[in-house]
Amino acid sequence: MKGVKKKRNYFLIFGLTLSALVFCFIVLGWFWTPYDPMKMNGALRESAPTFSHLMGTDRFGRDILSRVMKGAGSTLFVALGTVLIGVIVGTVVGALTGYFGGWLDEVLMRFNDALSAFPSFLLALVLVSVLGPGRIHLLLALGIVFIPSYARIVRSEFARARTQNYVKSARLMGASTARILFVHILPNIWPVLLSAITIGFNNAVLAEAAMSYLGIGVSPDEASLGFMLSDSQTYLGTTPWYALGAGLVIILLILGVGMIGEGLQRKER
């Protein structure tokens, strides 16, 4: 009897392909750009796209493609760092509270609820205002804001898993608590956590762009997609290509990772 042919997961395939292309474009910008993204040239200000400047130039004569490549690198750096902080701290907090419960759960989750009580964007604004502008400070502020969401997800999964037979068997065999938490339980909740990571990454990209758009994220002397969008809105009528380049990279990055998340969810069904 022939086996049932497995249906292709086009969401996952398309998401991985698009994300790989965008990531290659961004990583390339970390090491090489066609021009110096900060170099001004008054003779070329607001030039339309040409073979020499594929995305044109801005009001200071700076090459937009070079600035988009460098700015996308800043966005990716902040987004990855934000998710990394949120996932690591949130997983540890969620694992401890979900597995042990009791007073530890009460203390840590009340602190978690206190962070969640503030609107995320407002809390990030306050933290950045205190820490000051810059990629590292923005990364830390957004990372702190993202901790509660991951902690809640991990807590509920660990609380459910601690009553499962494979966890009880591990206890009877004398496995240490750390081994039960991170070797037995964590791999089994990884699909749920991975879907949350893709959503969190997209939210981090949008948050970084929004903060830089308001002028309180990445420093103005650094290329940033959000700052480019803010700077270009006055010149949409004369240089629409200025906003198009930065906006297109943000859309493609979010679309690719979002499709990966959707593909992972469909794969688990």
Coordinates of C-alpha atoms in Angstrom, one line a residue:
M1 CA 0.0 0.0 0.0
K2 CA 1.5 3.4 -1.0
G3 CA 2.0 5.9 1.7
V4 CA 0.1 9.1 1.8
K5 CA 2.0 11.9 0.0
K6 CA 2.9 14.6 2.4
K7 CA 1.5 18.0 1.4
R8 CA 4.2 20.6 0.8
N9 CA 4.4 23.5 3.3
Y10 CA 4.5 26.4 0.9
F11 CA 4.3 29.0 3.7
L12 CA 7.5 27.6 5.3
I13 CA 9.3 27.2 1.9
F14 CA 8.4 30.8 0.8
G15 CA 9.2 32.3 4.2
L16 CA 12.6 30.6 4.4
T17 CA 13.5 31.6 0.9
L18 CA 12.5 35.2 1.3
S19 CA 14.1 35.5 4.7
A20 CA 17.3 34.0 3.5
L21 CA 17.5 36.6 0.6
V22 CA 16.7 39.5 2.9
F23 CA 19.2 38.3 5.6
C24 CA 21.9 37.9 2.9
F25 CA 21.3 41.5 1.8
I26 CA 21.5 42.7 5.4
V27 CA 24.6 40.7 6.4
L28 CA 26.3 42.0 3.2
G29 CA 25.7 45.5 4.4
W30 CA 27.6 44.8 7.6
F31 CA 30.8 44.2 5.6
W32 CA 30.3 46.2 2.3
T33 CA 28.2 48.9 0.8
P34 CA 28.4 50.5 -2.6
Y35 CA 29.2 53.9 -1.1
D36 CA 29.9 55.3 2.4
P37 CA 26.4 55.6 3.8
M38 CA 27.3 58.8 5.7
K39 CA 29.2 60.6 2.9
M40 CA 27.4 63.7 1.5
N41 CA 27.5 65.0 -2.0
G42 CA 25.7 68.2 -2.7
A43 CA 26.0 67.8 -6.5
L44 CA 23.9 64.6 -6.4
R45 CA 21.3 65.6 -3.8
E46 CA 17.8 64.1 -4.5
S47 CA 18.9 62.2 -7.6
A48 CA 16.6 59.7 -9.1
P49 CA 17.6 56.0 -9.3
T50 CA 20.3 55.3 -11.8
F51 CA 22.8 52.5 -12.5
S52 CA 25.3 54.3 -10.3
H53 CA 22.8 54.8 -7.5
L54 CA 20.2 52.1 -7.8
M55 CA 17.9 53.6 -5.1
G56 CA 18.8 57.2 -5.8
T57 CA 20.2 59.7 -3.3
D58 CA 18.6 61.6 -0.4
R59 CA 18.5 65.4 0.3
F60 CA 22.2 65.4 1.3
G61 CA 23.4 63.4 -1.7
R62 CA 23.9 60.2 0.3
D63 CA 23.4 56.9 -1.5
I64 CA 20.1 55.5 -0.4
L65 CA 21.0 51.8 -1.1
S66 CA 24.1 52.0 1.1
R67 CA 22.0 53.6 3.8
V68 CA 19.3 51.0 3.6
M69 CA 21.9 48.2 3.8
K70 CA 23.5 49.7 6.8
G71 CA 20.2 50.7 8.4
A72 CA 18.8 47.2 7.9
G73 CA 21.8 45.9 9.7
S74 CA 21.0 48.1 12.7
T75 CA 17.4 46.9 12.7
L76 CA 18.4 43.3 12.5
F77 CA 20.9 43.7 15.3
V78 CA 18.4 45.3 17.6
A79 CA 15.6 42.8 16.7
L80 CA 17.8 39.7 17.3
G81 CA 19.2 41.1 20.5
T82 CA 15.7 42.0 21.8
V83 CA 14.4 38.5 21.1
L84 CA 17.5 36.9 22.6
I85 CA 17.1 38.8 25.9
G86 CA 13.3 38.2 26.0
V87 CA 13.6 34.5 25.2
I88 CA 16.5 33.7 27.6
V89 CA 15.2 35.6 30.6
G90 CA 11.6 34.8 29.9
T91 CA 12.3 31.0 29.5
V92 CA 14.2 30.9 32.8
V93 CA 11.5 32.8 34.7
G94 CA 8.7 30.8 33.0
A95 CA 10.4 27.4 33.6
L96 CA 11.0 28.1 37.3
T97 CA 7.6 29.4 38.0
G98 CA 5.7 26.8 35.9
Y99 CA 7.6 23.8 37.3
F100 CA 7.9 24.8 41.0
G101 CA 4.9 27.0 41.5
G102 CA 4.3 28.1 45.1
W103 CA 5.9 31.2 46.5
L104 CA 8.5 31.4 43.7
D105 CA 5.6 31.6 41.2
E106 CA 3.9 34.3 43.2
V107 CA 6.9 36.5 43.5
L108 CA 8.3 36.2 40.0
M109 CA 4.9 36.3 38.2
R110 CA 3.7 39.3 40.2
F111 CA 6.9 41.2 39.1
N112 CA 6.1 39.9 35.5
D113 CA 2.5 41.2 35.8
A114 CA 3.8 44.6 37.0
L115 CA 5.9 44.9 33.8
S116 CA 2.9 43.8 31.7
A117 CA 0.7 46.4 33.4
F118 CA 2.5 49.2 31.5
P119 CA 1.8 49.6 27.8
S120 CA 4.8 48.0 26.1
F121 CA 5.6 51.0 23.8
L122 CA 5.3 53.5 26.7
L123 CA 7.6 51.4 28.9
A124 CA 10.1 51.2 26.1
L125 CA 10.0 55.0 25.7
V126 CA 10.6 55.5 29.4
L127 CA 13.5 53.1 29.5
V128 CA 15.2 54.6 26.4
S129 CA 14.7 58.1 27.8
V130 CA 16.5 57.0 31.0
L131 CA 19.2 55.0 29.3
G132 CA 19.7 57.4 26.3
P133 CA 19.7 56.8 22.6
G134 CA 21.8 54.2 20.8
R135 CA 21.5 50.7 19.6
I136 CA 22.6 48.9 22.8
H137 CA 20.3 51.0 25.0
L138 CA 17.4 50.4 22.6
L139 CA 18.1 46.7 22.5
L140 CA 18.2 46.5 26.3
A141 CA 15.0 48.5 26.7
L142 CA 13.0 46.4 24.2
G143 CA 14.5 43.2 25.6
I144 CA 13.1 44.0 29.0
V145 CA 9.7 44.9 27.5
F146 CA 9.6 41.5 25.7
I147 CA 10.4 39.3 28.8
P148 CA 6.8 39.1 30.2
S149 CA 5.3 37.7 27.1
Y150 CA 7.8 34.8 26.8
A151 CA 7.6 34.1 30.5
R152 CA 3.9 33.6 30.4
I153 CA 4.1 31.3 27.4
V154 CA 6.8 29.2 28.9
R155 CA 5.2 29.1 32.4
S156 CA 1.9 27.7 31.0
E157 CA 3.8 25.0 29.0
F158 CA 6.0 24.0 31.9
A159 CA 3.0 23.9 34.3
R160 CA 1.3 21.5 31.9
A161 CA 4.4 19.4 31.2
R162 CA 5.3 18.8 34.9
T163 CA 2.4 16.4 35.2
Q164 CA 3.2 14.4 32.1
N165 CA 4.4 10.8 32.4
Y166 CA 7.8 11.4 30.8
V167 CA 8.6 14.0 33.5
K168 CA 7.5 11.7 36.3
S169 CA 9.6 8.9 34.9
A170 CA 12.6 11.3 34.8
R171 CA 12.1 12.1 38.4
L172 CA 11.9 8.4 39.4
M173 CA 15.2 7.8 37.5
G174 CA 16.9 10.4 39.6
A175 CA 17.3 13.1 36.9
S176 CA 18.4 16.5 38.3
T177 CA 16.0 19.4 38.2
A178 CA 18.0 21.3 35.7
R179 CA 18.1 18.2 33.4
I180 CA 14.3 17.8 33.7
L181 CA 13.7 21.4 32.9
F182 CA 16.1 21.9 30.0
V183 CA 16.7 18.5 28.6
H184 CA 13.3 16.8 29.0
I185 CA 10.7 19.5 29.0
L186 CA 12.2 22.4 27.0
P187 CA 12.6 20.4 23.7
N188 CA 9.0 19.3 23.9
I189 CA 7.7 22.9 24.2
W190 CA 10.2 24.2 21.5
P191 CA 7.6 24.3 18.7
V192 CA 5.3 26.6 20.7
L193 CA 8.2 28.8 21.7
L194 CA 9.6 28.9 18.2
S195 CA 6.3 30.3 16.9
A196 CA 6.3 32.9 19.6
I197 CA 9.9 33.8 18.6
T198 CA 8.9 34.6 15.0
I199 CA 6.1 36.8 16.2
G200 CA 8.4 38.5 18.7
F201 CA 11.0 39.1 16.0
N202 CA 8.5 40.9 13.8
N203 CA 7.3 43.0 16.7
A204 CA 10.9 43.9 17.6
V205 CA 11.6 45.0 14.0
L206 CA 8.5 47.3 14.1
A207 CA 9.3 48.6 17.6
E208 CA 12.9 49.5 16.5
A209 CA 11.6 51.2 13.4
A210 CA 9.0 53.1 15.4
M211 CA 11.4 54.2 18.1
S212 CA 13.9 55.4 15.5
Y213 CA 11.1 57.1 13.5
L214 CA 10.3 59.1 16.6
G215 CA 14.0 60.0 17.0
I216 CA 14.6 58.2 20.3
G217 CA 16.0 54.9 19.1
V218 CA 19.2 54.6 17.1
S219 CA 21.3 57.7 17.2
P220 CA 20.8 60.1 14.2
D221 CA 24.5 59.7 13.2
E222 CA 23.8 56.0 12.5
A223 CA 21.8 54.8 9.5
S224 CA 18.4 53.5 10.6
L225 CA 15.4 52.4 8.6
G226 CA 13.0 54.1 11.0
F227 CA 14.9 57.4 11.0
M228 CA 15.1 57.2 7.2
L229 CA 11.3 56.9 7.0
S230 CA 10.9 59.8 9.3
D231 CA 13.4 61.9 7.4
S232 CA 11.8 61.0 4.0
Q233 CA 8.2 61.9 4.8
T234 CA 8.7 65.6 4.0
Y235 CA 10.1 64.7 0.6
L236 CA 7.6 62.1 -0.6
G237 CA 6.4 64.4 -3.4
T238 CA 9.9 65.0 -4.8
T239 CA 11.9 61.9 -3.8
P240 CA 9.5 59.0 -3.2
W241 CA 12.3 56.5 -3.7
Y242 CA 13.8 57.6 -0.3
A243 CA 10.9 56.1 1.7
L244 CA 10.4 53.2 -0.7
G245 CA 13.8 51.6 -0.1
A246 CA 13.6 51.6 3.7
G247 CA 9.9 50.6 3.8
L248 CA 10.4 47.7 1.3
V249 CA 13.1 46.1 3.4
I250 CA 11.0 46.3 6.6
I251 CA 8.0 44.8 4.7
L252 CA 10.0 41.9 3.2
L253 CA 11.7 41.1 6.5
I254 CA 8.5 41.0 8.4
L255 CA 6.7 39.0 5.6
G256 CA 9.4 36.4 5.4
V257 CA 9.6 35.7 9.1
G258 CA 5.8 35.9 9.4
M259 CA 5.5 33.2 6.7
I260 CA 8.0 31.0 8.6
G261 CA 5.9 31.3 11.7
E262 CA 2.7 30.4 9.8
G263 CA 4.5 27.5 8.2
L264 CA 5.6 26.2 11.6
Q265 CA 2.1 26.4 13.0
R266 CA 0.7 24.5 10.0
K267 CA 3.4 21.9 10.3
E268 CA 2.4 21.1 13.9
R269 CA -1.3 20.7 13.0

